[in-house]
Short mmCIF file of C-alpha atoms in Angstrom, two decimals:
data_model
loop_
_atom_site.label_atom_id
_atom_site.label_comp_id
_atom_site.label_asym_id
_atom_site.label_seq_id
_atom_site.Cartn_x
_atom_site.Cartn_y
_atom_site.Cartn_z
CA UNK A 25 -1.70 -31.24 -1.34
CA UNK A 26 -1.62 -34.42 -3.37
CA UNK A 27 0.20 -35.01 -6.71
CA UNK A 28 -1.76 -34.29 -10.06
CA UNK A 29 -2.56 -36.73 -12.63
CA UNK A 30 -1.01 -34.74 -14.70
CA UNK A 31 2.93 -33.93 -14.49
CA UNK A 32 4.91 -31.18 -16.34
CA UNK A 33 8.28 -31.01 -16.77
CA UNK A 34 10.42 -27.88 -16.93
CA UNK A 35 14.12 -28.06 -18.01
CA UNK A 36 16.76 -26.35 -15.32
CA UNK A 37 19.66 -27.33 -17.54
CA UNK A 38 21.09 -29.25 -20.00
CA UNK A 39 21.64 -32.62 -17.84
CA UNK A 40 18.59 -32.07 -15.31
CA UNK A 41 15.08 -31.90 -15.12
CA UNK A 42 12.60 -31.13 -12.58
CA UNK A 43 9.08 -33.09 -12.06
CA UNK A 44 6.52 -30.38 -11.09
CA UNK A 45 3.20 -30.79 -9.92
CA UNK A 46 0.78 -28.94 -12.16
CA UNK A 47 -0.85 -26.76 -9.42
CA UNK A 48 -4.63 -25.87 -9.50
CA UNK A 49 -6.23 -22.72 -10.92
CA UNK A 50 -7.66 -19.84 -9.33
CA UNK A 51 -11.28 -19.74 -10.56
CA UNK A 52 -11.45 -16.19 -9.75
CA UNK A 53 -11.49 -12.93 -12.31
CA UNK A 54 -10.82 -9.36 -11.89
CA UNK A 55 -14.51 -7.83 -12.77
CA UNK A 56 -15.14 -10.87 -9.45
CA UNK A 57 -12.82 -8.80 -7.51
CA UNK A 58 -14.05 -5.07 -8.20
CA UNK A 59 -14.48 -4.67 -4.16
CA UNK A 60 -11.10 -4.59 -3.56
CA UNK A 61 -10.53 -1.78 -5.36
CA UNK A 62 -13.59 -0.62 -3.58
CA UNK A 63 -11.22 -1.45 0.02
CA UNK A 64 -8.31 0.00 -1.71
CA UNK A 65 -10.38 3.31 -2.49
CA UNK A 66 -11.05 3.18 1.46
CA UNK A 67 -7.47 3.19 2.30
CA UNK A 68 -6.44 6.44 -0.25
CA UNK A 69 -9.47 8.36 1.90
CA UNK A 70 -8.39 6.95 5.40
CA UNK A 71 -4.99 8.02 4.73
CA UNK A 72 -6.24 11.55 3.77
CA UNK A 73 -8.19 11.68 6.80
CA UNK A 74 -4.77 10.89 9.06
CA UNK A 75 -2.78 13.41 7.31
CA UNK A 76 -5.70 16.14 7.74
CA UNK A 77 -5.42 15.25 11.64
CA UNK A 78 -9.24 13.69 10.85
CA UNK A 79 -9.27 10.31 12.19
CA UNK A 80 -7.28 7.37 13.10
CA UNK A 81 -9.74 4.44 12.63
CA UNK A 82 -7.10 1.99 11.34
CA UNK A 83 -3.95 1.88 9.33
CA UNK A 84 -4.15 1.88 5.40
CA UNK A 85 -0.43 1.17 4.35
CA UNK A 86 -0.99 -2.67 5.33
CA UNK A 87 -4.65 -2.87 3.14
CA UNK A 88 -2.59 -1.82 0.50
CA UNK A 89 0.74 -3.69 0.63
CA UNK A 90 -1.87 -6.95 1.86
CA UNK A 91 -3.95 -6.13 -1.58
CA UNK A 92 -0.97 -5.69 -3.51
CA UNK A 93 0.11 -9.20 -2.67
CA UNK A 94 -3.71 -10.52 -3.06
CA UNK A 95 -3.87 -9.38 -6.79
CA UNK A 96 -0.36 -8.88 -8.53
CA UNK A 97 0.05 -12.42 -9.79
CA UNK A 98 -4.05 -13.27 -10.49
CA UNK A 99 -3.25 -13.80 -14.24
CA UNK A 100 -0.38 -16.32 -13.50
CA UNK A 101 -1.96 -18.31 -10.38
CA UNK A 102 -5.18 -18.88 -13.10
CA UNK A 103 -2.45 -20.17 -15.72
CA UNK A 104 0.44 -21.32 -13.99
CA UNK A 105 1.60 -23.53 -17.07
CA UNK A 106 2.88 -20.15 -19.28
CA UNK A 107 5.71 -18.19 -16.99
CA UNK A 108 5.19 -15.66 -20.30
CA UNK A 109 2.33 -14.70 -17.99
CA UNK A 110 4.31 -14.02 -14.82
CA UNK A 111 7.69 -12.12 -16.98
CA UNK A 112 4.75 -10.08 -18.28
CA UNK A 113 3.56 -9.15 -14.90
CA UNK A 114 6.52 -8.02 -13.49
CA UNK A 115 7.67 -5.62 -16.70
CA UNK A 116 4.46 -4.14 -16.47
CA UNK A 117 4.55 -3.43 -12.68
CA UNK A 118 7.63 -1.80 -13.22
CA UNK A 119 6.04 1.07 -15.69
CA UNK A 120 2.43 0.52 -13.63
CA UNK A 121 4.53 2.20 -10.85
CA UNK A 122 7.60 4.11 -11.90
CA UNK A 123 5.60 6.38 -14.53
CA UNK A 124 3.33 7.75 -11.93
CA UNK A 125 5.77 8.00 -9.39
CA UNK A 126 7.70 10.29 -11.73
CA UNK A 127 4.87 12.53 -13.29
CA UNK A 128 4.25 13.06 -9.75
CA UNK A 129 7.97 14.36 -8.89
CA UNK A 130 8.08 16.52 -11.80
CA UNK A 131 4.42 18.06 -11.08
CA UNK A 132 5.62 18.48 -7.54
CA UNK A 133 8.89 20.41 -8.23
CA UNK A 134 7.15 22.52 -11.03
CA UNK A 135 4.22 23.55 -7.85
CA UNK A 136 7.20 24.48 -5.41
CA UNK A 137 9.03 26.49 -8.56
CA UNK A 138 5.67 28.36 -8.95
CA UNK A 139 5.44 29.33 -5.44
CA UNK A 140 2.16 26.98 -5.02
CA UNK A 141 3.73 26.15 -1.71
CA UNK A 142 4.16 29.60 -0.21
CA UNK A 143 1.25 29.05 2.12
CA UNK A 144 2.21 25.97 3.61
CA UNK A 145 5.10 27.70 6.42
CA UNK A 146 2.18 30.28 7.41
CA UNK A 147 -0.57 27.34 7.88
CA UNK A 148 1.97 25.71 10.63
CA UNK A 149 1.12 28.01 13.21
CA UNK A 150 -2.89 27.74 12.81
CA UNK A 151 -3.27 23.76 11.94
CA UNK A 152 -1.56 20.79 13.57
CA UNK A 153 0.62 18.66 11.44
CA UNK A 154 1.76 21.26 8.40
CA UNK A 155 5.43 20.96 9.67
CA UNK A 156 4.96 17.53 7.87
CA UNK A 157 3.79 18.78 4.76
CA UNK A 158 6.18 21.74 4.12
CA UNK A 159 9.32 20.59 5.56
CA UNK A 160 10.09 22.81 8.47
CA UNK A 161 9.85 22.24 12.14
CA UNK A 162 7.26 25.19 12.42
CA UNK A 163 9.97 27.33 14.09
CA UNK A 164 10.63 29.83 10.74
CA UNK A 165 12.80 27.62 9.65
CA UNK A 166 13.33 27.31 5.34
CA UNK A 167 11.68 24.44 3.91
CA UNK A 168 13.70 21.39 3.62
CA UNK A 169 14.01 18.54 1.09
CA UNK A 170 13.00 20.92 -1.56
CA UNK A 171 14.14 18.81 -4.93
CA UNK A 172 16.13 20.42 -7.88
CA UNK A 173 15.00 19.66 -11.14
CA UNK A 174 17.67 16.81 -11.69
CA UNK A 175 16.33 14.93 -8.68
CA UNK A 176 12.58 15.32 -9.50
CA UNK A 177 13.51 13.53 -12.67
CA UNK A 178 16.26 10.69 -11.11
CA UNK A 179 14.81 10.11 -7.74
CA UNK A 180 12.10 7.74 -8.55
CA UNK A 181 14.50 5.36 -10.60
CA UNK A 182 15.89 4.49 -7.37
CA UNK A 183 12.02 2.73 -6.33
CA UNK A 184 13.78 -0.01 -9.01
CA UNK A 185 16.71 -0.72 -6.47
CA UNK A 186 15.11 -0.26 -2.89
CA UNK A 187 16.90 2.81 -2.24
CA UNK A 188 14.57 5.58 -2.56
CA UNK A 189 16.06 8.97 -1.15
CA UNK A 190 13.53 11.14 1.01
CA UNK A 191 14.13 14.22 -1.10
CA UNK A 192 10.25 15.15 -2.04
CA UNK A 193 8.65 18.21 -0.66
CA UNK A 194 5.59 17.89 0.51
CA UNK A 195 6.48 14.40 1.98
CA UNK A 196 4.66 11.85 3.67
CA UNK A 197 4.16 8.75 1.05
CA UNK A 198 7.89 8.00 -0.40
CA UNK A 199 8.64 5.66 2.70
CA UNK A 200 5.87 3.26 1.20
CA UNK A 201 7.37 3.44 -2.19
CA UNK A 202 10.23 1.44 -2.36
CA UNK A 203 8.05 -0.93 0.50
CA UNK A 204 5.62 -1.67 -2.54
CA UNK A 205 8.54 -2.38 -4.96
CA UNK A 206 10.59 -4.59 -2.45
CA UNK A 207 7.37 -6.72 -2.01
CA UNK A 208 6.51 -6.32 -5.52
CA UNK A 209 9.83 -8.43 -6.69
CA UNK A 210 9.67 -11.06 -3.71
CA UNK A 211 5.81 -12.30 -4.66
CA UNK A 212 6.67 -12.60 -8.12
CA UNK A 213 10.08 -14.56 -7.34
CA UNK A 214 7.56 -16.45 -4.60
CA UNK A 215 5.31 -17.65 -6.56
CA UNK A 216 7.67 -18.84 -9.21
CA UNK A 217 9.44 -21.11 -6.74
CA UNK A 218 6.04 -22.84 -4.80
CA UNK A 219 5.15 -23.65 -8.69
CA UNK A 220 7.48 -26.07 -8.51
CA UNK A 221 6.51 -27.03 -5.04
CA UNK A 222 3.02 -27.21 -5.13
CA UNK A 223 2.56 -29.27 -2.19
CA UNK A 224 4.38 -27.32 -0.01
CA UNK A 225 3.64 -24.03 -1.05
CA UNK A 226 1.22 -22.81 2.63
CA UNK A 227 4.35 -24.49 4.51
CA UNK A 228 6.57 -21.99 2.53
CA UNK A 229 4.14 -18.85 3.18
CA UNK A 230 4.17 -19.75 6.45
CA UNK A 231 7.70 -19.81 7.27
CA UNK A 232 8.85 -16.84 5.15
CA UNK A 233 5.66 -14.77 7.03
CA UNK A 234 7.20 -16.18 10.34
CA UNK A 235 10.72 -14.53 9.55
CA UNK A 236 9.77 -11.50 8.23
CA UNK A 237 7.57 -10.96 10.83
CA UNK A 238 9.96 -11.72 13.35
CA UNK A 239 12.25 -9.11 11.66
CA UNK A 240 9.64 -6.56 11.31
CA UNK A 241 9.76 -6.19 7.84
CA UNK A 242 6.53 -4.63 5.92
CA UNK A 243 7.23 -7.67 2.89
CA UNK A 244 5.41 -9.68 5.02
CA UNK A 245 2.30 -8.57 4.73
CA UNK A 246 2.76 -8.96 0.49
CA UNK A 247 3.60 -12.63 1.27
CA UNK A 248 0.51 -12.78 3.41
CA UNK A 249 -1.90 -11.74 0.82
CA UNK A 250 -0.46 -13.76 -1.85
CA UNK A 251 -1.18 -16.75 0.40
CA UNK A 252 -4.80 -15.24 1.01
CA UNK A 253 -4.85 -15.28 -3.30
CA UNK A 254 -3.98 -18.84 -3.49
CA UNK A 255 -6.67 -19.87 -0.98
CA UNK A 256 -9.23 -17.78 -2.28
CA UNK A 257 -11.59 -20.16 -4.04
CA UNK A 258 -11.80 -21.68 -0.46
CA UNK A 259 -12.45 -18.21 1.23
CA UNK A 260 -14.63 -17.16 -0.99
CA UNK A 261 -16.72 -20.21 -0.41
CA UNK A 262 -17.62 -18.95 2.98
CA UNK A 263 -19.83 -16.22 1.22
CA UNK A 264 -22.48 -19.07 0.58
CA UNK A 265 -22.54 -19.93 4.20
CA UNK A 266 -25.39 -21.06 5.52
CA UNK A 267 -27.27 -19.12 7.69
CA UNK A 268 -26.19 -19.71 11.71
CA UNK A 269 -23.38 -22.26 10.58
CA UNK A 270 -20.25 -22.38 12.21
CA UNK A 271 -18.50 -20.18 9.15
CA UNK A 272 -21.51 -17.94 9.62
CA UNK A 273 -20.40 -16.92 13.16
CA UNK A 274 -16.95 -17.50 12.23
CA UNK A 275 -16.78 -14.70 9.22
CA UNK A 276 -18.85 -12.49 11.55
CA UNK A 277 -17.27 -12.72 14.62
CA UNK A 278 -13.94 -11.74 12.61
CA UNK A 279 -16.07 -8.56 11.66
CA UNK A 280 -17.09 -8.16 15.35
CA UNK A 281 -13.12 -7.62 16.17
CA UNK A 282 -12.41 -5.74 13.48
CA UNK A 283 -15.44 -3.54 13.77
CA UNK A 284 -14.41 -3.56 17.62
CA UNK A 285 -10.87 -2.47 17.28
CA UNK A 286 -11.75 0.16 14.89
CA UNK A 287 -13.84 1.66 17.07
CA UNK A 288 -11.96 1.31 20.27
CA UNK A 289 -9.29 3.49 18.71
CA UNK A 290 -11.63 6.10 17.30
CA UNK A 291 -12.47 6.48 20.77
CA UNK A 292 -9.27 6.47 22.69
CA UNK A 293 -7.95 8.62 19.84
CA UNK A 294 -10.41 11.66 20.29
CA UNK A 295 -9.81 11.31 24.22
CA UNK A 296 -6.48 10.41 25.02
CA UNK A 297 -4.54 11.21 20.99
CA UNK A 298 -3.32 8.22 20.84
CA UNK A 299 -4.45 4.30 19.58
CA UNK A 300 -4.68 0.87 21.41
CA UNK A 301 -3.89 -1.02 18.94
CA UNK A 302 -0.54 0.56 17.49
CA UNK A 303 3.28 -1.34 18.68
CA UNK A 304 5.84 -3.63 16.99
CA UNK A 305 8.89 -5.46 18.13
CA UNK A 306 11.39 -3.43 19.20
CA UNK A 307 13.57 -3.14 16.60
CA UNK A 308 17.08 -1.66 16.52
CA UNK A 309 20.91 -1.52 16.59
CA UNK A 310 22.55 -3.10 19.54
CA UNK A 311 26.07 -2.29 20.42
CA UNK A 312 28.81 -1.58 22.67
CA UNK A 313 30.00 2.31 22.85
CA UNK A 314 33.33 3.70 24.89
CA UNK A 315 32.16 5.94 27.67
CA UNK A 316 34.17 9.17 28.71
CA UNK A 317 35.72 7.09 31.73
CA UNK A 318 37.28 4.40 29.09
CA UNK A 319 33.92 1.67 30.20
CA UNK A 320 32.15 -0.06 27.27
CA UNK A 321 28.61 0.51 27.44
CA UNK A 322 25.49 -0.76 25.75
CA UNK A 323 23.45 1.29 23.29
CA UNK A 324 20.97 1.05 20.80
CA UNK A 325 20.26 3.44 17.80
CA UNK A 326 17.47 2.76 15.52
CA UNK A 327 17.93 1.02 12.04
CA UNK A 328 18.70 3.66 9.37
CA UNK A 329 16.31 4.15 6.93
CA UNK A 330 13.37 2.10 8.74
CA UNK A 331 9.69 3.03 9.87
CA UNK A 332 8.02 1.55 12.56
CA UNK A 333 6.50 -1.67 11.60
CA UNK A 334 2.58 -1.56 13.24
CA UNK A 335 2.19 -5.32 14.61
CA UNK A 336 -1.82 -3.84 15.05
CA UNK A 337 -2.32 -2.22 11.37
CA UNK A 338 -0.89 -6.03 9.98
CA UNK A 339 -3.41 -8.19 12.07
CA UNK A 340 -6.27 -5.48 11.44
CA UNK A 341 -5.40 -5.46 7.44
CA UNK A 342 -5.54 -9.27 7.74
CA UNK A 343 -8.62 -9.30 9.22
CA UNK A 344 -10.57 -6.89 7.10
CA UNK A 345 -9.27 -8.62 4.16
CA UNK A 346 -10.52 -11.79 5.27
CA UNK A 347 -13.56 -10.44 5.92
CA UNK A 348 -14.27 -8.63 2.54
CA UNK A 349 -13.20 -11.82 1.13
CA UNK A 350 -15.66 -14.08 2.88
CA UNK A 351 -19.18 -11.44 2.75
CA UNK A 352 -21.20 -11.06 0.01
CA UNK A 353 -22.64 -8.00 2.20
CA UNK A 354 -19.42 -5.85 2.73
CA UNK A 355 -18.29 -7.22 -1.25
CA UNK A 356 -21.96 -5.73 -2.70
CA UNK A 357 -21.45 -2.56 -0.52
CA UNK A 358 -17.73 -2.45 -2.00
CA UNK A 359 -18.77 -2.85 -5.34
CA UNK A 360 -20.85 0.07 -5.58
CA UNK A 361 -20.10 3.11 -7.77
CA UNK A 362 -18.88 5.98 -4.68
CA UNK A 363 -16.34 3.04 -3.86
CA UNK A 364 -15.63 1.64 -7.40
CA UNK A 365 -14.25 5.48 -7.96
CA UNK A 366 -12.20 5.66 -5.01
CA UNK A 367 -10.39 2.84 -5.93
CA UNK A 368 -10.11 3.72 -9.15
CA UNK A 369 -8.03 7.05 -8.69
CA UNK A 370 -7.00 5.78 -5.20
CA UNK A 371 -3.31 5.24 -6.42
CA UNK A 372 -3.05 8.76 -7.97
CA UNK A 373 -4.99 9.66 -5.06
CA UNK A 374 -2.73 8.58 -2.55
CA UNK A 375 0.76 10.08 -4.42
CA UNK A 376 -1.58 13.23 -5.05
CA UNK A 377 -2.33 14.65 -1.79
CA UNK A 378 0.53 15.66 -0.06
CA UNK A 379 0.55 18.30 -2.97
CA UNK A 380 -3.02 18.91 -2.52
CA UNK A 381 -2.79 20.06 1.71
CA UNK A 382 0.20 21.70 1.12
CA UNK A 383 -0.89 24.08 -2.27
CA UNK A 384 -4.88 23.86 -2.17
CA UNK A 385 -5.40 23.32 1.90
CA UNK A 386 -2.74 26.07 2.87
CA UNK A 387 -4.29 28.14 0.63
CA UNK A 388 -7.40 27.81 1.79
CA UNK A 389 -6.20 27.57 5.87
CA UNK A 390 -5.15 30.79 5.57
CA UNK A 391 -8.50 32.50 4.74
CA UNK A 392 -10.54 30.20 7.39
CA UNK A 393 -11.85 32.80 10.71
CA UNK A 394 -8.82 32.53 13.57
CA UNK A 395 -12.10 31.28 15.70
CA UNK A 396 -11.53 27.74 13.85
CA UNK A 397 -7.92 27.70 14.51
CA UNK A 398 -6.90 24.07 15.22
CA UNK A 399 -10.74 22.80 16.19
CA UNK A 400 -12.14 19.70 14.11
CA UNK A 401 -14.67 22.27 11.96
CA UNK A 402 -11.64 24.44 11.07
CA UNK A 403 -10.21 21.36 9.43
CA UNK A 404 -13.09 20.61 8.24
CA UNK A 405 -13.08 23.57 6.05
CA UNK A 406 -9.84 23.57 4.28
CA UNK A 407 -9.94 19.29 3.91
CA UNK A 408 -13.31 19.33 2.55
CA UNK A 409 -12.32 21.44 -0.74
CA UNK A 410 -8.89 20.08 -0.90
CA UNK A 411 -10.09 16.57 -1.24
CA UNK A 412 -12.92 17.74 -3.82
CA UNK A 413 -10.09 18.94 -5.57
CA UNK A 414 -7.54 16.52 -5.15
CA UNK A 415 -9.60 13.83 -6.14
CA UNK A 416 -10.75 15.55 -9.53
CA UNK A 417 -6.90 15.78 -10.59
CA UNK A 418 -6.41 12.01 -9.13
CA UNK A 419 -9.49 11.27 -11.44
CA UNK A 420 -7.80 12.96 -14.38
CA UNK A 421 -4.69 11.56 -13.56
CA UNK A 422 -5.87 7.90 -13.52
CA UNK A 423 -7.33 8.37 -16.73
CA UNK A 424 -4.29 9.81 -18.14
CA UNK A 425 -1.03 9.11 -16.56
CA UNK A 426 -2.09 5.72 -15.10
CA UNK A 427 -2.99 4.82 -18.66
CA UNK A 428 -0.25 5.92 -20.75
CA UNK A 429 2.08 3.77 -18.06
CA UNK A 430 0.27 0.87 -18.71
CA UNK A 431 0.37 1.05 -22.26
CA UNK A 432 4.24 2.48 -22.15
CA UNK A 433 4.48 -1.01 -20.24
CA UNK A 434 2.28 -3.24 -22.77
CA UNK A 435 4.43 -1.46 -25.26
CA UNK A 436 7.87 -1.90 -24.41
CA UNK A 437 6.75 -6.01 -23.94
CA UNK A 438 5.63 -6.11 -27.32
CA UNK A 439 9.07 -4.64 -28.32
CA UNK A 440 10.92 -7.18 -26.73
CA UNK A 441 8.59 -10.17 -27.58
CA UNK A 442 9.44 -9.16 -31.06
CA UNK A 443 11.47 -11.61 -32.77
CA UNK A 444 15.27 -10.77 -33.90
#
């Protein structure tokens, strides 16, 4: 990228000063950009589905993290002369995600105090997967991870240092927590530094993607979708493609994979149980042990603390994001109202329904005809009204909780913008 006509300067410190290339503005605005919520609304129900044992048609944790990396600095890429913009972002993320996070804990730990749980340890032995949701191995033994009040209330302050405890009960979405806060803090901190570097900023991207891809590490996929954000007035100019161009069968032939991939797994899944397109690097601890005869052997242990990273589920969330980013098609279909209110309660949907299959769906397990046991229609019958449900608190919940964080966040910036 070529200098600007215009230069800013910003001062580092007293003696120096650094030219910077005023970079260009996004043209793009977030009523433009309602059909990723619409995708992100996808990804809350997809992960539903894989927790109720009711499909595996891709992976939703990198749509999100990719998304989250695609949106969080909008406001500053379309006014990259005011870092007020970019400080602003980052106090609000921190109250966009913590107050949820902890309404969440607290509602969970009053459920298990009420006994709203009880029916989870008797579900295990008619529906696959419950040993998940109420913390036992399905063998009669007592639920674990079952939080005290203290650590309903202190556990999610530890999101804000990337050391989040796996103490809930139900579990199954506090791994991706302090994932969304670690890539949170590195695309703002990105995105201030290529400001300066304008020119350079892709050759950045694609290094740091490179490393952490290398290492395994879910961040990359935030640092992926920020690049997708920067080159989005170019992506989004493949929408007006002309008909039979070379972008035409470009865009669509991405769809053709993804669409091809999705249901190549579907498939294999419902004969086989298992995906094609699932793997990553194998990633561990290598070293040298003492044997009982005195010999030093090699041996690796997994890294504490660390989820498989899905090399598939990132190239598949790349791909669909490219695509919803280049169609006007899939962006209409996105942008209707069924998928403008997924996305809107998909956040309090997501942190939701753990809760919701192991109160409402064990509940209602328990009263389903032992002629359903484990078949597809007998989880049918307890998802169905668990998700009805779910989804009305997650509605509630977005217009309440979400809210009051947001404004708890606007709040505490106006306190501090406040001159002494």
């Amino acid at each position: 990228m070529g200098r600007s006509s215009s230069e800013s300067t910003v001062e580092v410190s007293a003696t120096t000063l650094i030219a910077v290339d005023t970079p260009p503005k996004l043209n793009e605005t977030e009523s433009q950009l309602e059909y990723l919520n619409g995708l992100r609304g996808i990804g809350a129900l997809q992960v539903f589905l894989l927790h109720a044992k009711l499909g595996g048609f891709f992976d939703p944790i990198p749509i999100f993290y990719l998304l989250s990396g695609r949106v969080l600095c909008l406001s500053y890429l379309r006014h990259r002369d005011s870092p007020k913009i970019l400080a602003s972002a980052i106090l609000r993320r921190t109250f966009r995600i913590l107050g949820p996070v902890l309404a969440c804990s607290l509602l969970n730990w009053i459920l298990y105090t009420s006994h709203a749980y009880d029916a989870g340890p008797l579900a295990v032995a008619k529906f696959p997967g419950w040993e998940t949701f109420v913390g036992q191995a399905g063998n009669g033994e007592p639920p674990k991870n079952v939080p005290t009040l203290v650590q309903a209330l202190v556990q999610p302050f530890h999101l804000l240092l990337g050391n989040y405890h796996l103490l809930t009960y139900p579990r199954m979405v506090d791994w991706t927590l302090p994932h969304e806060m670690d890539g949170s803090w590195l695309v703002y901190s990105l995105v201030f530094v290529v400001t300066y570097f304008p020119g350079r900023k892709f050759m950045v991207y694609g290094v740091l993607t490179g490393i952490l891809f290398l290492l395994q590490r879910w961040t990359v996929m935030f640092v992926v979708g920020l690049a997708i954000a920067e080159a989005a007035d170019g992506i989004q100019s493949w929408r007006q493609a002309p008909l039979w161009s070379r972008k035409f069968f470009i865009k669509y032939g991405v769809g053709m994979v993804v669409f091809g991939m999705h249901v190549t797994d579907a498939v294999w899944g419902f004969l086989y149980g298992s995906t094609v397109f699932k793997g990553g690097i194998d990633k561990g601890l290598v070293s040298l042990t003492p044997s009982a005869n005195g010999e030093f052997l090699w041996t690796a242990s997994p890294i504490p603390g660390y989820t498989q990273f899905q090399n598939s589920g990132f190239l598949m969330g790349v791909l669909i994001l490219l695509l919803v980013d280049s169609c006007k098609p899939v962006q209409w279909v996105l942008s209707t109202a069924p998928f403008r209110f997924l996305g809107e309660i998909a956040f309090s949907f997501y942190l939701l329904h753990p809760m919701g299959i192991a109160s409402i769906g064990a509940a209602v397990a328990l009263v389903i005809p032992e002629g359903y046991y484990k078949t597809v229609v007998g989880q049918l019958m307890w998802a169905v009204p668990t998700w009805v449900v779910t989804a009305l608190v997650a509605w509630v919940f977005s217009r309440t909780i979400d809210k009051w964080s947001i404004h708890c966040g606007k709040l505490v910036e106006q306190q501090l913008a406040v001159e002494m």
